[in-house]
Amino acid sequence: MSFGELCSVLEKSASISSRLMKVALIAEYLRGLEGEDLEIAARFMSGDVYPRGSGLDAGVGHSMLMEAVAEVTGAPREELLEAYRRHGDLGEAARELMEARGGGALATLVQAEPLSLRGLYGELTRLARISGEGSYQRKLSRVRGLLASCSPLEAKYLVKLLLGELRTGAVEGVVEQAIAEAFGVDLEEVKRGRLLTGDMGEVAELARRGELGRLGVRPFRPLGFMLAEALASPQEAAERYPGRELIAEYKYDGIRAQLHASGGEVRIFSRRLEDVTRSFPEVVESARGLDAILDGEAVAFRDGRPLPFRELQRRLRRKDPRELMEEVPVVYFAYDALYVGGRSLLDEPLRERRRALEELLGGGRGSIAVSPRWTVRSAGEIAELFRRSRAEGYEGLMLKDPESAYELGKRGWKWMKLKEELDTIDAVVVGAEYGHGRRAGLLSDLIFAVWDGGELKVVGKAYSGLTDREIEWMTRRLKELEVRDEGLRILVRPEIVVEVAFDSVQESDRHPGGYAFRFPRIKSVRLDKGPEDADTIEKLRRLAEISRARAKAK
Ligand code: ATP
C-alpha cells in the first residue's frame, strides 16, 4: 500500500469540515487495509510515527527538516523562510517549493517506485536507531533521501508527521471513530484499546480481527493516566461525597510518572507516554526486581521535604541526570498500583489497589516511597489536612473516591485536587512580545492559547515570571519556532506549553477565546507536556465558575 494514497486521504479529509464525513472517508480507507499496512496507516493518521512507549524517536527537529527541504528543492534559505512564514506550516512550504522548483519524485528521470507504507516505516525505524557521533549528519542525509523520493504531497505529510503536527486531539478522535466504523466495533472499546496499548496501529489491527476485547495490561506498554478535577474548596469535596469517606493524599509538585518493572527490567513513562527512564537512575535501581506497574510522582526531595518543582526541572534539563543526582535527589512517591504480579488491578476499587501497593512496597524501597494517605469524612478534616500539607511544603491535597476503578486517560470527580491558589492552566505559547528596559531584546511577554475543539484560541498574555536564564532560553527557543515577524512581536509554532497562574478568570471579549485573566503570570515551562496536553476552553469555563464561587464566599 502506498504512502501517497494515505496522503491523498489526509489531504481530502483536511478539506472537509464535516466530522462525520471525515470519519466516513477515513473508515473507508482503513477498511481496505490489513496487517502491517493497517497498523502503520492508523498510527500515522493519529499523528504518531512509532508506537508510543516503543522508545523509538525519529529525533528529527524543525531545523533539520528546514535544511533537508532546502537541499532537496535547491531553494535558497530566504525563499524557504518566506514560504514557511506565508503558510505557517513547513509541510505546506515544502510542498509548494517542490511543486515550483522540482526536487522529489516528480523530478527524477527514472520513474521511482511509489513509496510504500512499509518501506517508509522501515526507513523511519532505521532513522530512529541512528545515534552517537555524527548522528545529525547521518540523520539529515536519510531525511534528505526520503524527501527526495516523495511527491510534493507526500513531502508535505512526511514533514508534518515528523514534526508531530498531525497529532491534535481532534484528529485522534476522528481516527478512533473511523476504526470503530470501519470494523464494526464499539467506540468505547477502541478508546480503551488505545489507552491500554498507546498505539492506534495495534488497536486498528486488533479491531479488524475482532480481538480488541482480549487486550490486557502488560508491563512496558504505557497506560493512559487517570486525572483529577479541580475543587473550589474543601466544602465542595464534602458536598460531592456527602457522608462518605475519601482517601486523601499530599498533592506533590513533581512529574507524573508510570513505573513499569518486570523480569529485572525497569522503565518509566511520562504523562506523554514518553520513555523518561534515563532521567531517574536512583528510582530505576530501587525498582529492580519488582513485577508491577505503579502510578506516582517523581519529586525532588531532600531531608524529608519536597523541593520546588524548579529544582527538578533544573536536573531534567541536564544531559546527564547523574550530574545533579546528589544535589537534587528524586524520590518516587507511588500512590497507585495498576498491575502487580501478573494481575491487572485496573478494575479493582482504589482501596484495594492501595492495599496491594502497601503490601508490595511496605515501608518503601530505596528511592521509592508509598505516598502517605488519610481517610477524611468532612470539610473540616479536609481543611485541616490541607493546612498541614501546605505547612510541610506540598502543593495541596488530592482527594479520591476509595470505591473508584482506575479510569484510563479520564479526568473526573473520582479524583479531586485542592490547591491554595486557583488551579493553574496549561496553555500553548503562540506568540511573544519583546520586553522593555532590562528585558529589551528578550521575548518576555508570552501570548498563550488553549484548545477550543481542534483549534487553538488566544486567551491571554503574560509577563513571564521566569528567571532571567529561563527567559533567555525561552527567547532562543521561540526564535527557532518563529513563523512570522511582526516587529514588536513574533508569532510562533505552537509547541511550548507553559503553566499559567492567575488570581481569577472571567468571561470577556478582550481575547478571541472569550475569557480574560486577572494578573496572569507564567509559573513554569512544562517540558513534560506537548501542545496536545494543553487545557481547553471548557476548563476556563469551569475556572470562571470557581472564581465566582470564591468571590462570593469572601
Ligand atoms: P492535570 O494533571 O490534572 O492535567 P496539571 O498537570 O496542571 O493538571 P495539577 O492540576 O497541578 O497538574 O494537578 C494534577 C496533577 O497532580 C496530576 O496529574 C499528578 O501529576 C499530580 N499529583 C500530585 N500528587 C498526586 C496524588 N497524590 N495523586 C494523583 N496525582 C497527583
Coordinates of C-alpha atoms and ligand atoms in Angstrom, one line a residue:
M1 CA 0.0 0.0 0.0
S2 CA 1.4 3.4 -0.9
F3 CA 2.1 6.3 1.3
G4 CA 0.8 8.5 -1.5
E5 CA -2.7 7.1 -1.0
L6 CA -2.6 7.9 2.7
C7 CA -1.6 11.4 1.9
S8 CA -4.5 11.9 -0.5
V9 CA -6.9 10.7 2.2
L10 CA -5.4 13.1 4.7
E11 CA -5.5 16.0 2.2
K12 CA -9.1 15.3 1.4
S13 CA -10.1 14.9 5.0
A14 CA -8.5 18.3 5.8
S15 CA -10.6 19.9 3.1
I16 CA -13.9 18.6 4.6
S17 CA -15.4 20.4 7.5
S18 CA -18.0 17.8 8.5
R19 CA -16.6 15.5 11.1
L20 CA -19.0 12.7 10.1
M21 CA -17.7 12.8 6.5
K22 CA -14.1 12.8 7.7
V23 CA -14.9 9.7 9.7
A24 CA -16.6 8.0 6.7
L25 CA -13.7 8.8 4.4
I26 CA -11.0 7.5 6.7
A27 CA -13.1 4.5 7.7
E28 CA -13.4 3.5 4.0
Y29 CA -9.7 3.9 3.5
L30 CA -8.8 1.8 6.6
R31 CA -11.3 -0.9 5.7
G32 CA -9.2 -1.6 2.6
L33 CA -6.1 -2.3 4.6
E34 CA -4.8 -5.1 6.9
G35 CA -1.8 -6.3 8.8
E36 CA 1.2 -4.0 8.9
D37 CA -0.2 -1.6 6.3
L38 CA -3.2 -1.0 8.5
E39 CA -1.1 -0.6 11.6
I40 CA 1.2 1.9 10.0
A41 CA -1.6 3.9 8.4
A42 CA -3.7 4.2 11.5
R43 CA -0.7 5.1 13.6
F44 CA 0.5 7.8 11.1
M45 CA -3.0 9.2 10.9
S46 CA -3.2 9.6 14.6
G47 CA 0.0 11.6 14.4
D48 CA 2.4 9.1 15.8
V49 CA 5.3 7.7 13.8
Y50 CA 6.1 4.9 16.2
P51 CA 4.0 3.0 18.8
R52 CA 4.0 5.1 22.0
G53 CA 6.2 3.6 24.6
S54 CA 8.3 1.8 22.0
G55 CA 11.2 4.0 22.9
L56 CA 11.7 4.9 19.2
D57 CA 12.0 8.6 18.4
A58 CA 13.0 10.0 15.0
G59 CA 15.0 12.8 16.6
V60 CA 14.4 15.0 13.6
G61 CA 13.7 18.6 14.5
H62 CA 12.4 21.6 12.8
S63 CA 15.9 22.9 11.8
M64 CA 17.0 19.6 10.3
L65 CA 13.8 19.5 8.2
M66 CA 14.3 23.0 7.0
E67 CA 17.8 22.1 5.9
A68 CA 16.6 18.9 4.2
V69 CA 13.8 20.7 2.3
A70 CA 16.2 23.5 1.2
E71 CA 18.7 20.9 -0.1
V72 CA 16.2 18.8 -1.9
T73 CA 14.4 21.7 -3.6
G74 CA 17.5 23.8 -4.1
A75 CA 15.6 26.7 -2.7
P76 CA 17.7 29.5 -1.0
R77 CA 17.1 29.8 2.7
E78 CA 15.3 33.1 2.3
E79 CA 12.8 31.7 -0.2
L80 CA 12.1 28.8 2.1
L81 CA 11.6 31.0 5.1
E82 CA 9.3 33.2 3.1
A83 CA 7.2 30.2 2.0
Y84 CA 7.2 29.0 5.6
R85 CA 6.0 32.3 7.0
R86 CA 3.3 32.6 4.4
H87 CA 1.8 29.2 5.3
G88 CA 2.9 29.0 8.9
D89 CA 3.4 25.3 8.1
L90 CA 6.7 23.8 7.0
G91 CA 5.0 20.8 5.3
E92 CA 2.9 23.1 3.1
A93 CA 6.0 25.2 2.3
A94 CA 7.9 22.0 1.3
R95 CA 5.1 21.0 -1.0
E96 CA 4.9 24.5 -2.6
L97 CA 8.7 24.6 -3.2
M98 CA 8.8 21.1 -4.7
E99 CA 5.9 21.9 -7.0
A100 CA 7.5 25.2 -8.1
R101 CA 11.2 24.2 -8.2
G102 CA 11.2 20.5 -8.7
G103 CA 13.1 18.1 -6.4
G104 CA 11.5 15.0 -5.1
A105 CA 9.9 12.1 -7.0
L106 CA 8.5 14.0 -9.9
A107 CA 11.9 15.4 -10.8
T108 CA 13.7 12.2 -11.1
L109 CA 14.2 11.0 -14.6
V110 CA 13.8 7.3 -13.8
Q111 CA 10.3 6.7 -12.6
A112 CA 10.8 5.7 -9.0
E113 CA 8.7 3.1 -7.3
P114 CA 6.0 4.7 -5.3
L115 CA 6.9 5.0 -1.6
S116 CA 5.2 2.1 0.2
L117 CA 3.9 2.4 3.8
R118 CA 6.1 -0.4 4.9
G119 CA 9.2 0.9 3.1
L120 CA 8.7 4.3 4.6
Y121 CA 8.2 2.9 8.1
G122 CA 11.3 0.7 7.7
E123 CA 13.3 3.8 6.8
L124 CA 11.9 5.7 9.7
T125 CA 12.8 2.9 12.1
R126 CA 16.4 2.9 10.8
L127 CA 16.4 6.7 11.3
A128 CA 15.4 6.4 14.9
R129 CA 18.3 4.0 15.5
I130 CA 20.9 6.4 14.4
S131 CA 22.8 7.7 17.4
G132 CA 26.2 8.7 18.6
E133 CA 28.8 10.8 16.9
G134 CA 27.9 12.4 13.6
S135 CA 24.3 11.4 14.0
Y136 CA 23.0 14.8 13.0
Q137 CA 24.6 14.5 9.6
R138 CA 23.6 10.9 9.1
K139 CA 20.0 11.6 10.0
L140 CA 20.0 14.6 7.7
S141 CA 21.2 12.6 4.8
R142 CA 18.5 9.9 5.4
V143 CA 15.8 12.5 5.7
R144 CA 17.0 14.2 2.5
G145 CA 16.9 10.8 0.7
L146 CA 13.4 10.2 1.9
L147 CA 12.2 13.6 0.9
A148 CA 13.8 13.2 -2.5
S149 CA 11.7 10.1 -3.1
C150 CA 8.5 11.9 -2.2
S151 CA 6.0 13.6 -4.4
P152 CA 5.2 17.2 -3.3
L153 CA 2.1 16.0 -1.4
E154 CA 4.0 13.2 0.3
A155 CA 6.7 15.6 1.3
K156 CA 4.1 17.8 2.9
Y157 CA 2.7 15.0 5.1
L158 CA 6.1 13.4 5.8
V159 CA 7.3 16.8 7.2
K160 CA 4.1 17.2 9.2
L161 CA 4.4 13.7 10.6
L162 CA 8.0 14.1 11.6
L163 CA 7.1 17.4 13.3
G164 CA 4.2 15.7 15.2
E165 CA 1.8 18.2 13.6
L166 CA -0.8 15.6 12.8
R167 CA -1.3 14.9 16.4
T168 CA -4.1 17.1 17.8
G169 CA -6.9 15.9 19.9
A170 CA -9.4 16.3 17.1
V171 CA -7.6 14.1 14.6
E172 CA -7.1 11.4 17.2
G173 CA -10.8 11.3 17.9
V174 CA -11.7 11.1 14.2
V175 CA -9.3 8.2 13.7
E176 CA -10.7 6.3 16.7
Q177 CA -14.2 6.8 15.4
A178 CA -13.2 5.7 11.9
I179 CA -11.7 2.5 13.3
A180 CA -14.9 1.7 15.1
E181 CA -16.9 2.3 12.0
A182 CA -14.6 0.5 9.6
F183 CA -14.5 -2.7 11.6
G184 CA -17.9 -2.5 13.3
V185 CA -16.6 -2.3 16.9
D186 CA -17.7 -0.2 19.8
L187 CA -16.1 3.3 20.0
E188 CA -15.6 2.9 23.8
E189 CA -13.7 -0.4 23.1
V190 CA -11.4 1.4 20.6
K191 CA -10.7 4.2 23.1
R192 CA -9.9 1.7 25.8
G193 CA -7.7 -0.2 23.5
R194 CA -5.9 3.0 22.7
L195 CA -5.3 3.7 26.3
L196 CA -4.1 0.2 27.0
T197 CA -1.7 -0.1 24.1
G198 CA -0.8 3.6 23.4
D199 CA -0.7 2.5 19.7
M200 CA -3.5 3.3 17.3
G201 CA -1.9 0.9 14.9
E202 CA -2.2 -2.2 17.1
V203 CA -5.8 -1.1 18.0
A204 CA -6.8 -0.9 14.4
E205 CA -5.4 -4.3 13.5
L206 CA -7.0 -5.9 16.6
A207 CA -10.3 -4.3 15.8
R208 CA -10.1 -5.7 12.3
R209 CA -9.5 -9.2 13.7
G210 CA -12.3 -8.8 16.3
E211 CA -9.8 -9.2 19.1
L212 CA -9.9 -5.9 20.8
G213 CA -11.8 -7.3 23.8
R214 CA -8.8 -9.6 24.6
L215 CA -6.4 -6.8 25.2
G216 CA -4.9 -6.7 28.7
V217 CA -2.4 -4.8 30.8
R218 CA 1.2 -5.7 30.0
P219 CA 4.4 -4.3 31.6
F220 CA 6.3 -1.9 29.4
R221 CA 3.2 -0.9 27.4
P222 CA 2.3 2.6 28.9
L223 CA -1.2 3.3 30.0
G224 CA -3.2 6.5 29.8
F225 CA -3.1 8.3 33.2
M226 CA -6.2 9.0 35.4
L227 CA -6.7 12.7 36.0
A228 CA -8.4 14.9 38.6
E229 CA -10.9 17.7 38.6
A230 CA -10.2 20.9 40.5
L231 CA -12.1 21.7 43.6
A232 CA -13.1 25.2 44.6
S233 CA -13.0 24.4 48.4
P234 CA -12.9 21.6 51.0
Q235 CA -16.7 22.1 51.2
E236 CA -17.2 21.2 47.6
A237 CA -15.5 17.8 48.1
A238 CA -17.7 17.1 51.1
E239 CA -20.8 18.1 49.2
R240 CA -19.9 15.8 46.3
Y241 CA -19.5 12.9 48.7
P242 CA -22.0 13.5 51.5
G243 CA -21.4 11.2 54.5
R244 CA -18.8 9.3 52.6
E245 CA -15.1 8.6 53.3
L246 CA -12.5 9.9 50.9
I247 CA -8.9 8.9 50.6
A248 CA -6.6 12.0 51.0
E249 CA -3.0 12.2 49.9
Y250 CA -0.5 15.0 49.6
K251 CA -0.5 16.7 46.2
Y252 CA 3.1 16.5 45.1
D253 CA 4.5 19.1 42.7
G254 CA 6.7 16.9 40.6
I255 CA 6.4 14.9 37.4
R256 CA 3.7 12.3 36.9
A257 CA 5.4 9.0 36.1
Q258 CA 4.3 5.5 35.5
L259 CA 6.8 3.0 36.6
H260 CA 6.9 -0.4 34.9
A261 CA 9.1 -3.2 36.3
S262 CA 9.3 -6.8 35.4
G263 CA 11.9 -9.5 34.9
G264 CA 14.7 -7.3 36.2
E265 CA 13.9 -4.5 33.8
V266 CA 12.5 -1.1 34.6
R267 CA 11.0 1.6 32.5
I268 CA 9.4 4.9 33.4
F269 CA 6.9 6.8 31.3
S270 CA 5.9 10.4 31.4
R271 CA 2.4 11.8 31.0
R272 CA 3.0 12.0 27.3
L273 CA 3.9 8.3 27.5
E274 CA 7.5 9.1 26.6
D275 CA 10.2 6.9 28.0
V276 CA 11.9 9.0 30.7
T277 CA 13.8 6.1 32.4
R278 CA 17.2 7.8 31.9
S279 CA 16.2 10.8 34.0
F280 CA 15.7 8.8 37.2
P281 CA 18.6 6.4 37.7
E282 CA 18.1 6.1 41.5
V283 CA 14.4 5.1 41.0
V284 CA 15.3 2.6 38.4
E285 CA 17.8 0.9 40.8
S286 CA 15.2 0.8 43.6
A287 CA 12.6 -0.7 41.3
R288 CA 14.6 -3.7 40.0
G289 CA 13.1 -7.0 41.0
L290 CA 9.6 -5.7 41.2
D291 CA 6.8 -7.1 38.9
A292 CA 4.4 -4.2 38.8
I293 CA 3.1 -1.1 37.1
L294 CA 2.8 1.8 39.5
D295 CA 1.4 5.3 39.2
G296 CA 3.0 8.1 41.1
E297 CA 5.0 11.3 41.1
A298 CA 8.8 11.8 40.8
V299 CA 9.6 14.6 43.3
A300 CA 12.8 16.4 44.1
F301 CA 13.1 15.6 47.8
R302 CA 15.7 16.3 50.4
D303 CA 15.9 16.0 54.2
G304 CA 12.3 14.9 54.5
R305 CA 10.9 17.7 52.5
P306 CA 9.9 18.3 48.9
L307 CA 12.0 20.8 46.9
P308 CA 10.4 23.2 44.5
F309 CA 9.5 21.9 41.0
R310 CA 12.1 24.3 39.6
E311 CA 14.8 22.2 41.2
L312 CA 13.5 19.1 39.5
Q313 CA 13.4 20.8 36.2
R314 CA 17.0 22.0 36.6
R315 CA 18.0 18.4 36.9
L316 CA 15.9 17.3 34.0
R317 CA 17.5 19.9 31.7
R318 CA 20.9 18.3 32.2
K319 CA 22.0 15.9 29.5
D320 CA 23.4 13.6 32.2
P321 CA 21.0 13.4 35.1
R322 CA 23.7 12.0 37.3
E323 CA 25.4 15.4 37.5
L324 CA 22.8 16.7 39.9
M325 CA 21.7 13.5 41.5
E326 CA 23.3 14.3 44.8
E327 CA 22.2 17.9 44.9
V328 CA 18.7 17.2 43.7
P329 CA 17.8 13.7 44.8
V330 CA 14.5 12.3 43.5
V331 CA 12.0 10.2 45.4
Y332 CA 9.2 8.4 43.5
F333 CA 6.1 8.6 45.6
A334 CA 3.8 5.8 44.4
Y335 CA 0.1 6.4 45.0
D336 CA -1.5 3.7 42.9
A337 CA -0.8 0.1 41.7
L338 CA -2.2 -0.8 38.3
Y339 CA -0.7 -4.2 37.9
V340 CA 1.1 -6.5 40.4
G341 CA 2.5 -10.0 39.9
G342 CA 0.8 -10.7 36.6
R343 CA -2.6 -9.4 37.6
S344 CA -4.3 -6.2 36.3
L345 CA -5.8 -4.1 39.1
L346 CA -7.4 -1.5 36.9
D347 CA -11.0 -2.6 37.7
E348 CA -10.3 -3.0 41.4
P349 CA -11.5 -0.2 43.7
L350 CA -8.9 2.2 44.9
R351 CA -8.8 1.0 48.4
E352 CA -7.9 -2.5 47.1
R353 CA -5.2 -1.0 44.8
R354 CA -3.8 1.0 47.7
R355 CA -3.7 -2.2 49.9
A356 CA -1.8 -4.0 47.1
L357 CA 0.6 -1.1 46.8
E358 CA 1.3 -1.0 50.5
E359 CA 1.8 -4.8 50.6
L360 CA 4.2 -4.6 47.7
L361 CA 6.3 -1.8 48.9
G362 CA 5.9 -1.9 52.7
G363 CA 7.7 1.0 54.2
G364 CA 9.4 1.9 50.9
R365 CA 12.2 0.6 48.9
G366 CA 15.3 2.9 48.3
S367 CA 14.2 5.9 46.3
I368 CA 10.6 4.6 46.0
A369 CA 8.2 5.6 48.8
V370 CA 4.5 4.9 49.3
S371 CA 2.6 8.1 49.4
P372 CA 1.0 8.5 52.8
R373 CA -2.8 8.5 52.9
W374 CA -5.5 9.5 55.3
T375 CA -9.2 8.9 55.5
V376 CA -11.3 12.1 55.7
R377 CA -15.0 12.5 56.3
S378 CA -15.8 16.2 56.5
A379 CA -14.9 19.6 55.1
G380 CA -13.3 20.4 58.5
E381 CA -11.0 17.4 58.3
I382 CA -10.1 18.2 54.7
A383 CA -9.3 21.8 55.6
E384 CA -7.1 20.7 58.5
L385 CA -5.1 18.3 56.4
F386 CA -4.8 20.8 53.6
R387 CA -3.2 23.3 56.0
R388 CA -0.8 20.5 57.2
S389 CA 0.2 19.6 53.7
R390 CA 1.0 23.3 52.9
A391 CA 3.0 23.6 56.0
E392 CA 5.1 20.6 55.1
G393 CA 5.8 22.1 51.7
Y394 CA 3.3 20.3 49.5
E395 CA 1.1 21.9 46.9
G396 CA -2.2 20.8 48.5
L397 CA -4.3 17.7 48.7
M398 CA -5.7 15.0 46.4
L399 CA -9.0 13.5 47.4
K400 CA -10.0 10.2 45.9
D401 CA -13.1 8.0 45.9
P402 CA -12.0 4.8 47.6
E403 CA -14.5 2.8 45.6
S404 CA -13.4 4.0 42.2
A405 CA -11.7 1.9 39.5
Y406 CA -8.7 3.3 37.7
E407 CA -10.1 5.1 34.7
L408 CA -7.5 5.1 31.9
G409 CA -6.9 8.6 30.4
K410 CA -10.0 10.1 32.1
R411 CA -10.5 13.2 34.1
G412 CA -13.4 13.1 36.5
W413 CA -14.6 13.7 40.0
K414 CA -13.4 10.3 41.3
W415 CA -10.1 12.1 41.8
M416 CA -10.1 15.8 43.0
K417 CA -7.3 18.2 43.5
L418 CA -7.3 21.0 46.0
K419 CA -4.8 23.8 45.8
E420 CA -4.2 27.1 47.5
E421 CA -4.4 29.2 44.5
L422 CA -7.0 28.8 41.9
D423 CA -6.0 26.0 39.6
T424 CA -3.4 26.9 37.0
I425 CA -3.9 26.3 33.3
D426 CA -1.6 24.8 30.8
A427 CA -1.5 26.9 27.7
V428 CA 0.4 26.8 24.4
V429 CA 2.6 29.7 23.5
V430 CA 1.6 31.0 20.1
G431 CA 3.5 34.3 20.1
A432 CA 5.6 36.7 22.1
E433 CA 6.4 40.3 22.6
Y434 CA 9.7 41.9 23.2
G435 CA 10.3 43.3 26.7
H436 CA 11.5 46.7 27.8
G437 CA 14.4 48.0 29.9
R438 CA 16.5 45.2 31.3
R439 CA 14.5 42.8 29.1
A440 CA 14.8 44.7 25.9
G441 CA 15.6 42.3 23.0
L442 CA 14.2 39.4 25.1
L443 CA 10.9 37.8 24.4
S444 CA 9.5 38.2 27.9
D445 CA 5.7 38.7 27.3
L446 CA 4.1 35.5 26.1
I447 CA 0.9 35.2 24.2
F448 CA -0.9 32.0 25.1
A449 CA -3.8 29.9 23.8
V450 CA -5.9 26.9 24.8
W451 CA -7.9 24.4 22.7
D452 CA -11.4 25.1 21.5
G453 CA -12.4 22.0 19.6
G454 CA -9.5 21.3 17.2
E455 CA -8.4 25.0 17.3
L456 CA -6.1 27.0 19.5
K457 CA -7.7 30.2 20.7
V458 CA -5.7 33.0 22.3
V459 CA -6.8 33.7 25.8
G460 CA -4.2 36.0 27.2
K461 CA -0.8 37.5 27.5
A462 CA 1.5 37.2 30.5
Y463 CA 4.6 39.0 31.5
S464 CA 6.7 36.0 32.4
G465 CA 7.5 35.1 36.0
L466 CA 10.5 33.2 34.7
T467 CA 14.1 33.7 35.8
D468 CA 16.5 35.6 33.5
R469 CA 18.1 32.4 32.4
E470 CA 14.8 30.9 31.6
I471 CA 13.8 33.9 29.6
E472 CA 17.0 33.7 27.6
W473 CA 16.3 30.0 26.9
M474 CA 12.7 30.9 26.0
T475 CA 13.8 33.6 23.6
R476 CA 16.1 31.3 21.8
R477 CA 13.5 28.6 21.6
L478 CA 10.8 31.0 20.4
K479 CA 13.1 32.3 17.7
E480 CA 13.5 28.8 16.4
L481 CA 9.8 28.4 16.3
E482 CA 9.1 31.8 14.7
V483 CA 6.6 31.8 11.8
R484 CA 6.1 35.5 11.4
D485 CA 7.9 38.6 12.5
E486 CA 5.6 41.5 13.2
G487 CA 8.2 43.9 14.5
L488 CA 7.2 44.3 18.2
R489 CA 6.1 40.7 18.4
I490 CA 6.6 37.4 16.7
L491 CA 4.2 34.5 16.1
V492 CA 5.5 31.0 16.7
R493 CA 4.6 27.4 16.0
P494 CA 2.6 26.1 18.9
E495 CA 5.0 23.8 20.7
I496 CA 5.9 25.2 24.1
V497 CA 3.5 24.5 27.0
V498 CA 3.5 26.9 29.9
E499 CA 1.7 26.7 33.2
V500 CA -0.1 30.0 33.8
A501 CA -1.2 31.1 37.3
F502 CA -3.7 33.9 37.9
D503 CA -5.9 35.5 40.5
S504 CA -9.2 34.9 38.8
V505 CA -10.7 34.4 35.4
Q506 CA -13.9 35.7 33.9
E507 CA -15.9 36.0 30.6
S508 CA -14.6 38.8 28.5
D509 CA -14.4 39.8 24.8
R510 CA -10.8 41.1 25.2
H511 CA -9.4 37.9 23.6
P512 CA -10.7 35.6 20.9
G513 CA -11.1 32.8 23.4
G514 CA -13.8 34.8 25.3
Y515 CA -12.1 34.9 28.7
A516 CA -9.7 37.2 30.5
F517 CA -7.4 36.6 33.4
R518 CA -6.6 38.9 36.3
F519 CA -2.9 39.0 36.9
P520 CA -1.8 36.1 34.8
R521 CA 1.8 35.0 35.3
I522 CA 3.9 32.2 33.9
K523 CA 4.6 29.8 36.6
S524 CA 6.7 27.3 34.8
V525 CA 7.6 25.8 31.4
R526 CA 6.1 22.4 31.1
L527 CA 8.8 20.4 29.3
D528 CA 6.9 17.3 30.1
K529 CA 3.8 18.4 28.1
G530 CA 3.2 18.8 24.5
P531 CA 0.6 21.1 22.8
E532 CA -1.9 18.3 22.7
D533 CA -1.9 18.2 26.5
A534 CA -2.8 21.9 26.9
D535 CA -6.1 22.8 28.5
T536 CA -9.4 23.6 26.9
I537 CA -11.9 26.4 26.9
E538 CA -14.2 24.1 29.0
K539 CA -11.6 24.2 31.7
L540 CA -11.7 28.0 31.7
R541 CA -15.4 27.9 31.9
R542 CA -15.2 25.8 35.0
L543 CA -12.5 28.0 36.5
A544 CA -14.6 31.1 35.9
E545 CA -17.3 29.3 37.9
I546 CA -14.9 28.6 40.7
S547 CA -13.7 32.2 40.6
R548 CA -17.3 33.4 41.1
A549 CA -17.9 30.9 43.9
R550 CA -14.7 32.0 45.7
A551 CA -15.5 35.7 45.3
K552 CA -19.0 35.2 46.7
A553 CA -17.6 33.2 49.7
K554 CA -15.3 36.1 50.7
Ligands
ATP1 P1 -3.6 17.6 35.3 O1 -2.6 16.6 35.6 O2 -4.9 17.4 36.1 O3 -3.9 17.8 33.8 P2 -1.7 19.7 35.9 O4 -0.7 18.9 35.2 O5 -1.8 21.1 35.5 O6 -3.2 19.0 35.7 P3 -2.3 19.9 38.6 O7 -3.6 20.5 38.2 O8 -1.4 20.8 39.4 O9 -1.4 19.5 37.4 O10 -2.5 18.6 39.4 C1 -2.8 17.3 38.8 C2 -1.5 16.5 38.9 O11 -1.1 16.4 40.2 C3 -1.6 15.1 38.5 O12 -1.6 14.9 37.1 C4 -0.3 14.5 39.1 O13 0.8 14.7 38.3 C5 -0.1 15.4 40.3 N1 -0.3 14.7 41.6 C6 0.4 15.1 42.7 N2 0.1 14.3 43.8 C7 -0.8 13.4 43.4 C8 -1.6 12.4 44.0 N3 -1.4 12.1 45.3 N4 -2.4 11.7 43.3 C9 -2.6 11.9 42.0 N5 -2.0 12.9 41.3 C10 -1.1 13.7 42.0

